[in-house]
Amino acid sequence: MARFQFKQQLTNSFGHYKWLIHLVFWMLLLGMSFMQLLQTMKSATEVVKQAQIYAFFTKTVVLLSLSYSFQFLIVPLYSHKRKYLFWVIFLGAVALAFIIRILIIKWLTHDLPGAELDLLQIAYKSVSTFLFPFTFFIAMYYFLDIYDQQKEIQRLIQFKTQKIALESNFLKSQVNPHFLFNTLNNIYALSLRKSAQTAVIIDKLESLLHYMLYDCKADLVPLQNEFTFTNSYIALEKLRHKEDQCVVTVTTKGDISGKMIAPLLLINFLENAFKHGTKTSFGKSWINLDIEVTDDLMHFRLQNSKPLSAIGQSIQDYQGGIGLKNVERRLQILYPERHSLQMNSLKDRFEIDLTINIQS
């Protein structure tokens, strides 16, 4: 497991040409240091030159060891529950590398003429040349890390956007079979009675299907078209239900011209109302629909009657099933923090209260 994690770290750090960035970074940093060293070596003796070259390469080894120990061994500790371990080990590693560096410098220069500096003096003269390159490396590391995180965030955002679009399309597609299932049941019931309204309902169903299959491909449709669709559906249901058995009242207020809405959002609520609010077994039923449109809001309030006690099925059955769950999920996807939906089961009625911010 540890070997796999280390291989993953290597891939993340040096894969996709990142090794080239590291190579260029060290070539520039060490190249500038070496150029400065050549300037100081011009007037030095051969012995001093040799010691300075040895010191340069040993200091480079210490710096590289510290830098990549920080990247591969110390940084992973930051995700540990005890954050202080990261800082203790980090500061300890820096201090140890610095001590090793000054000890190497002291050892390489102790026999050189005029090199009477003690360890504290060497440390004072070396602290800037030690910390600056390591600080630059940390800056480069976190720059690359932030860049990778931003790419990952963009990838996740793109993935989430695609997922939401797919889920929304899937939920919208579920409206069609759900709607068809209920409407075909209506036609079947009328055909058994050899009703003359069967042909009229089939004709209206054809116009409804045309809207669902061809006019709803866009993400948004004119609110007027959606209302025309729902009104056609209500008219279709009125053909099936006698007025003395079910009274349907529709009230619309406000200017709907120029307003847009996601298609097929309201049909599930109406299906639920007619399916569970028009039971002949509990006498005369009713459905009330009130819609009010303002500049940027649409208030949709739908109520349907229900029996005071269960008749052949539980009260919960009168409240709908998969259709309402689908439209609730679609609202969460299409209008996040831009809608309010309340479904209330009262003593004698089931109520939908929906408000959508339709401002695009």
Coordinates of C-alpha atoms in Angstrom, one line a residue:
M1 CA 0.0 0.0 0.0
A2 CA 2.8 2.4 1.0
R3 CA 4.7 1.5 -2.2
F4 CA 1.6 2.2 -4.3
Q5 CA 1.1 5.6 -2.6
F6 CA 4.7 6.5 -3.2
K7 CA 4.4 5.5 -6.9
Q8 CA 1.3 7.6 -7.1
Q9 CA 3.1 10.6 -5.6
L10 CA 5.9 10.2 -8.1
T11 CA 3.4 10.1 -11.0
N12 CA 1.6 13.2 -9.7
S13 CA 4.9 15.1 -9.2
F14 CA 6.8 14.2 -12.3
G15 CA 4.2 12.9 -14.8
H16 CA 2.8 14.9 -17.7
Y17 CA 6.1 16.7 -18.3
K18 CA 6.2 18.1 -14.7
W19 CA 9.7 16.6 -14.5
L20 CA 10.7 19.2 -17.1
I21 CA 9.5 22.0 -14.8
H22 CA 11.6 20.6 -12.0
L23 CA 14.6 20.2 -14.3
V24 CA 14.4 23.8 -15.5
F25 CA 13.8 25.1 -12.0
W26 CA 17.0 23.5 -10.7
M27 CA 19.1 24.4 -13.7
L28 CA 18.2 28.0 -13.3
L29 CA 18.6 28.1 -9.6
L30 CA 21.8 26.1 -9.4
G31 CA 23.1 27.7 -12.6
M32 CA 22.9 31.2 -11.1
S33 CA 24.6 29.9 -7.9
F34 CA 27.3 28.3 -9.9
M35 CA 27.9 31.5 -11.9
Q36 CA 28.3 33.4 -8.7
L37 CA 30.7 30.8 -7.5
L38 CA 32.8 31.1 -10.7
Q39 CA 33.1 34.9 -10.0
T40 CA 34.5 34.3 -6.5
M41 CA 36.9 31.6 -7.8
K42 CA 38.7 33.9 -10.2
S43 CA 41.2 35.2 -7.7
A44 CA 41.3 32.0 -5.5
T45 CA 44.1 29.5 -5.3
E46 CA 43.7 26.0 -6.7
V47 CA 43.2 24.5 -3.2
V48 CA 40.5 27.0 -2.4
K49 CA 38.8 26.5 -5.8
Q50 CA 38.7 22.8 -5.2
A51 CA 37.2 23.2 -1.7
Q52 CA 34.6 25.6 -3.0
I53 CA 33.6 23.2 -5.8
Y54 CA 33.3 20.4 -3.3
A55 CA 31.3 22.6 -1.0
F56 CA 29.0 23.7 -3.8
F57 CA 28.1 20.1 -4.8
T58 CA 27.7 18.8 -1.3
K59 CA 25.4 21.8 -0.5
T60 CA 23.4 21.0 -3.6
V61 CA 23.0 17.4 -2.5
V62 CA 21.8 18.5 0.9
L63 CA 19.4 21.0 -0.7
L64 CA 18.0 18.4 -3.1
S65 CA 17.6 15.9 -0.3
L66 CA 15.8 18.4 1.9
S67 CA 13.5 19.6 -0.9
Y68 CA 12.3 16.2 -2.0
S69 CA 12.1 14.9 1.6
F70 CA 9.8 17.8 2.2
Q71 CA 7.7 16.9 -0.9
F72 CA 7.4 13.2 -0.5
L73 CA 7.8 12.5 3.2
I74 CA 6.8 15.7 5.1
V75 CA 3.9 17.1 3.1
P76 CA 1.8 13.9 3.5
L77 CA 2.0 14.4 7.2
Y78 CA -0.2 17.5 6.9
S79 CA -3.2 15.3 6.4
H80 CA -2.5 13.6 9.7
K81 CA -5.0 14.2 12.5
R82 CA -2.2 15.6 14.7
K83 CA -1.1 18.6 12.6
Y84 CA 1.7 19.5 15.0
L85 CA 3.6 16.4 13.7
F86 CA 4.0 18.1 10.4
W87 CA 5.4 21.3 11.8
V88 CA 7.7 19.5 14.3
I89 CA 9.2 17.2 11.6
F90 CA 9.3 20.0 9.0
L91 CA 11.3 22.4 11.3
G92 CA 13.4 19.5 12.5
A93 CA 14.3 18.4 9.0
V94 CA 15.2 22.0 8.0
A95 CA 17.4 22.4 11.2
L96 CA 19.1 19.0 10.6
A97 CA 19.8 19.8 6.9
F98 CA 21.3 23.2 7.9
I99 CA 23.5 21.7 10.6
I100 CA 24.8 19.1 8.1
R101 CA 25.5 21.8 5.6
I102 CA 27.5 24.0 8.0
L103 CA 29.4 20.9 9.2
I104 CA 30.3 20.0 5.7
I105 CA 31.5 23.5 5.0
K106 CA 33.6 23.5 8.2
W107 CA 35.1 20.2 7.3
L108 CA 36.0 21.2 3.7
T109 CA 37.5 24.6 4.7
H110 CA 39.2 23.9 8.1
D111 CA 42.6 23.4 6.5
L112 CA 42.4 26.3 4.2
P113 CA 44.6 29.4 5.0
G114 CA 42.5 32.2 6.5
A115 CA 39.5 29.9 7.3
E116 CA 39.4 30.5 11.0
L117 CA 35.6 30.9 11.1
D118 CA 33.7 28.9 13.8
L119 CA 30.4 27.1 13.3
L120 CA 28.3 30.1 14.4
Q121 CA 30.0 32.4 11.9
I122 CA 29.6 29.8 9.1
A123 CA 25.9 29.4 10.1
Y124 CA 25.4 33.2 10.0
K125 CA 27.0 33.5 6.6
S126 CA 25.2 30.5 5.2
V127 CA 21.7 31.0 6.4
S128 CA 20.5 33.2 3.5
T129 CA 22.1 30.9 0.8
F130 CA 20.4 28.0 2.5
L131 CA 16.9 29.3 3.1
F132 CA 16.4 31.2 -0.2
P133 CA 16.8 28.2 -2.6
F134 CA 14.6 26.0 -0.3
T135 CA 12.0 28.7 0.0
F136 CA 11.9 29.0 -3.8
F137 CA 11.4 25.2 -4.1
I138 CA 8.5 25.4 -1.6
A139 CA 7.0 28.2 -3.6
M140 CA 7.3 26.2 -6.9
Y141 CA 5.9 23.1 -5.2
Y142 CA 2.8 24.9 -3.9
F143 CA 2.4 26.7 -7.2
L144 CA 2.2 23.3 -9.0
D145 CA 0.0 21.9 -6.3
I146 CA -2.5 24.8 -6.6
Y147 CA -2.4 24.5 -10.4
D148 CA -3.2 20.8 -10.1
Q149 CA -6.0 21.5 -7.6
Q150 CA -7.6 24.1 -9.9
K151 CA -7.5 21.6 -12.8
E152 CA -9.1 19.0 -10.6
I153 CA -11.8 21.4 -9.5
Q154 CA -12.5 22.3 -13.1
R155 CA -12.7 18.6 -13.9
L156 CA -15.1 18.0 -11.1
I157 CA -17.2 21.0 -12.0
Q158 CA -17.4 19.7 -15.6
F159 CA -18.2 16.2 -14.4
K160 CA -20.9 17.6 -12.0
T161 CA -22.4 19.7 -14.8
Q162 CA -22.5 16.7 -17.2
K163 CA -24.0 14.6 -14.4
I164 CA -26.7 17.1 -13.6
A165 CA -27.6 17.5 -17.3
L166 CA -27.8 13.7 -17.7
E167 CA -29.9 13.3 -14.6
S168 CA -32.2 16.1 -15.6
N169 CA -32.7 14.6 -19.1
F170 CA -33.3 11.2 -17.6
L171 CA -35.9 12.6 -15.1
K172 CA -37.6 14.6 -18.0
S173 CA -37.7 11.4 -20.1
Q174 CA -39.5 9.6 -17.3
V175 CA -42.3 12.1 -17.6
N176 CA -43.3 10.6 -21.0
P177 CA -43.9 7.0 -20.0
H178 CA -45.5 8.1 -16.7
F179 CA -47.9 10.4 -18.6
L180 CA -48.6 7.9 -21.3
F181 CA -49.3 5.2 -18.8
N182 CA -52.0 7.3 -17.1
T183 CA -53.5 8.6 -20.4
L184 CA -53.7 5.2 -22.0
N185 CA -55.5 3.9 -19.0
N186 CA -58.0 6.7 -19.5
I187 CA -58.5 5.8 -23.2
Y188 CA -58.8 2.1 -22.3
A189 CA -61.5 2.8 -19.7
L190 CA -63.5 4.9 -22.2
S191 CA -63.1 2.3 -25.0
L192 CA -64.6 -0.3 -22.7
R193 CA -67.6 1.9 -22.4
K194 CA -67.6 2.5 -26.1
S195 CA -67.6 6.2 -25.4
A196 CA -67.7 8.7 -28.3
Q197 CA -65.1 10.7 -26.4
T198 CA -62.4 8.1 -27.1
A199 CA -61.6 9.6 -30.6
V200 CA -61.5 13.1 -29.1
I201 CA -59.1 12.1 -26.4
I202 CA -56.8 10.3 -28.9
D203 CA -56.7 13.5 -31.0
K204 CA -55.8 15.6 -27.9
L205 CA -53.3 13.1 -26.9
E206 CA -51.6 13.4 -30.3
S207 CA -51.2 17.2 -29.8
L208 CA -49.8 16.7 -26.3
L209 CA -47.3 14.1 -27.5
H210 CA -46.2 16.4 -30.2
Y211 CA -45.3 19.1 -27.6
M212 CA -43.6 16.5 -25.4
L213 CA -41.5 14.9 -28.1
Y214 CA -40.6 17.9 -30.3
D215 CA -41.2 21.2 -28.4
C216 CA -39.5 20.2 -25.1
K217 CA -36.0 19.5 -26.4
A218 CA -34.8 23.0 -25.3
D219 CA -33.7 23.6 -21.7
L220 CA -36.3 26.4 -21.4
V221 CA -39.6 26.9 -23.2
P222 CA -42.0 29.8 -23.2
L223 CA -44.2 29.8 -20.1
Q224 CA -47.2 30.4 -22.4
N225 CA -46.5 27.1 -24.2
E226 CA -46.2 25.2 -21.0
F227 CA -49.6 26.6 -19.8
T228 CA -51.1 25.7 -23.2
F229 CA -49.9 22.1 -22.6
T230 CA -51.2 21.9 -19.1
N231 CA -54.6 23.4 -20.1
S232 CA -54.8 20.8 -22.9
Y233 CA -54.2 18.1 -20.4
I234 CA -56.9 19.5 -18.1
A235 CA -59.3 19.6 -21.0
L236 CA -58.5 16.0 -21.8
E237 CA -59.2 15.0 -18.2
K238 CA -62.4 16.9 -18.2
L239 CA -63.6 14.8 -21.1
R240 CA -63.2 11.8 -18.9
H241 CA -64.7 13.1 -15.8
K242 CA -68.3 14.4 -15.6
E243 CA -68.7 17.8 -14.1
D244 CA -71.2 16.5 -11.5
Q245 CA -68.5 14.1 -10.3
C246 CA -65.4 16.4 -10.4
V247 CA -65.3 20.2 -10.5
V248 CA -62.1 21.7 -11.9
T249 CA -61.3 25.3 -11.3
V250 CA -58.4 27.1 -13.0
T251 CA -57.4 30.7 -12.3
T252 CA -54.4 32.4 -13.9
K253 CA -53.2 35.9 -13.1
G254 CA -50.3 38.0 -14.4
D255 CA -48.5 38.6 -17.6
I256 CA -46.8 35.5 -19.0
S257 CA -45.4 36.9 -22.2
G258 CA -41.7 36.6 -22.5
K259 CA -41.3 34.3 -19.5
M260 CA -39.5 31.0 -19.8
I261 CA -39.6 27.8 -17.7
A262 CA -38.1 24.3 -17.8
P263 CA -40.5 22.1 -19.8
L264 CA -42.8 19.5 -18.3
L265 CA -42.4 20.6 -14.7
L266 CA -46.1 21.1 -13.8
I267 CA -47.7 18.1 -15.6
N268 CA -46.8 15.6 -12.8
F269 CA -48.6 17.7 -10.2
L270 CA -51.7 17.7 -12.4
E271 CA -51.5 14.0 -13.0
N272 CA -51.3 13.4 -9.3
A273 CA -54.3 15.6 -8.6
F274 CA -56.5 13.9 -11.2
K275 CA -55.3 10.4 -10.3
H276 CA -55.8 10.7 -6.6
G277 CA -58.3 13.5 -6.3
T278 CA -61.1 12.2 -8.5
K279 CA -62.0 8.9 -7.0
T280 CA -65.6 8.1 -7.7
S281 CA -65.7 5.9 -4.6
F282 CA -65.7 9.0 -2.3
G283 CA -68.3 11.0 -4.0
K284 CA -68.0 14.4 -5.6
S285 CA -64.4 15.6 -5.9
W286 CA -62.8 18.8 -6.9
I287 CA -59.5 20.3 -8.1
N288 CA -58.5 23.9 -7.7
L289 CA -55.5 25.4 -9.6
D290 CA -54.3 29.0 -9.0
I291 CA -51.4 30.4 -10.9
E292 CA -50.0 33.9 -10.4
V293 CA -47.1 35.3 -12.4
T294 CA -45.2 38.4 -11.4
D295 CA -42.0 40.0 -12.9
D296 CA -39.7 37.1 -11.8
L297 CA -41.8 34.6 -9.9
M298 CA -44.4 32.0 -10.7
H299 CA -46.7 30.9 -7.9
F300 CA -48.4 27.6 -8.6
R301 CA -50.9 26.4 -6.0
L302 CA -52.8 23.1 -6.7
Q303 CA -55.3 21.5 -4.4
N304 CA -57.3 18.2 -4.8
S305 CA -59.9 16.6 -2.6
K306 CA -59.3 13.4 -0.8
P307 CA -61.5 11.3 1.4
L308 CA -61.7 11.9 5.2
S309 CA -60.9 8.2 5.7
A310 CA -59.2 5.5 3.6
I311 CA -61.5 3.8 1.1
G312 CA -59.9 0.7 -0.4
Q313 CA -56.4 2.1 0.0
S314 CA -54.3 4.1 2.5
I315 CA -54.5 7.9 2.7
Q316 CA -50.8 8.0 1.7
D317 CA -51.8 6.5 -1.7
Y318 CA -53.8 9.6 -2.5
Q319 CA -50.6 11.7 -2.4
G320 CA -48.8 10.4 -5.5
G321 CA -45.7 8.4 -6.1
I322 CA -42.7 8.4 -8.5
G323 CA -44.1 11.3 -10.5
L324 CA -43.9 13.8 -7.6
K325 CA -40.4 12.5 -6.6
N326 CA -39.2 13.0 -10.1
V327 CA -40.4 16.6 -10.4
E328 CA -39.1 17.4 -6.9
R329 CA -35.6 16.2 -8.0
R330 CA -35.8 18.1 -11.2
L331 CA -36.6 21.3 -9.3
Q332 CA -33.6 20.7 -7.1
I333 CA -31.4 20.3 -10.2
L334 CA -32.9 23.0 -12.5
Y335 CA -33.8 25.7 -9.9
P336 CA -31.3 25.3 -6.9
E337 CA -32.1 27.9 -4.3
R338 CA -34.6 29.4 -6.8
H339 CA -37.7 27.6 -5.8
S340 CA -39.9 26.7 -2.9
L341 CA -42.0 23.5 -2.8
Q342 CA -44.4 22.5 -0.1
M343 CA -46.6 19.4 -0.2
N344 CA -49.2 19.4 2.5
S345 CA -51.6 16.6 3.3
L346 CA -54.5 18.1 5.1
K347 CA -57.6 16.5 6.5
D348 CA -59.8 16.9 3.4
R349 CA -57.3 17.8 0.7
F350 CA -53.8 17.4 -0.7
E351 CA -52.0 20.6 -1.5
I352 CA -49.0 21.6 -3.7
D353 CA -47.6 25.1 -3.2
L354 CA -44.7 25.9 -5.6
T355 CA -42.9 29.1 -6.2
I356 CA -40.2 29.4 -8.8
N357 CA -37.9 32.2 -9.7
I358 CA -38.3 32.1 -13.5
Q359 CA -36.0 35.1 -14.1
S360 CA -33.4 33.9 -16.6

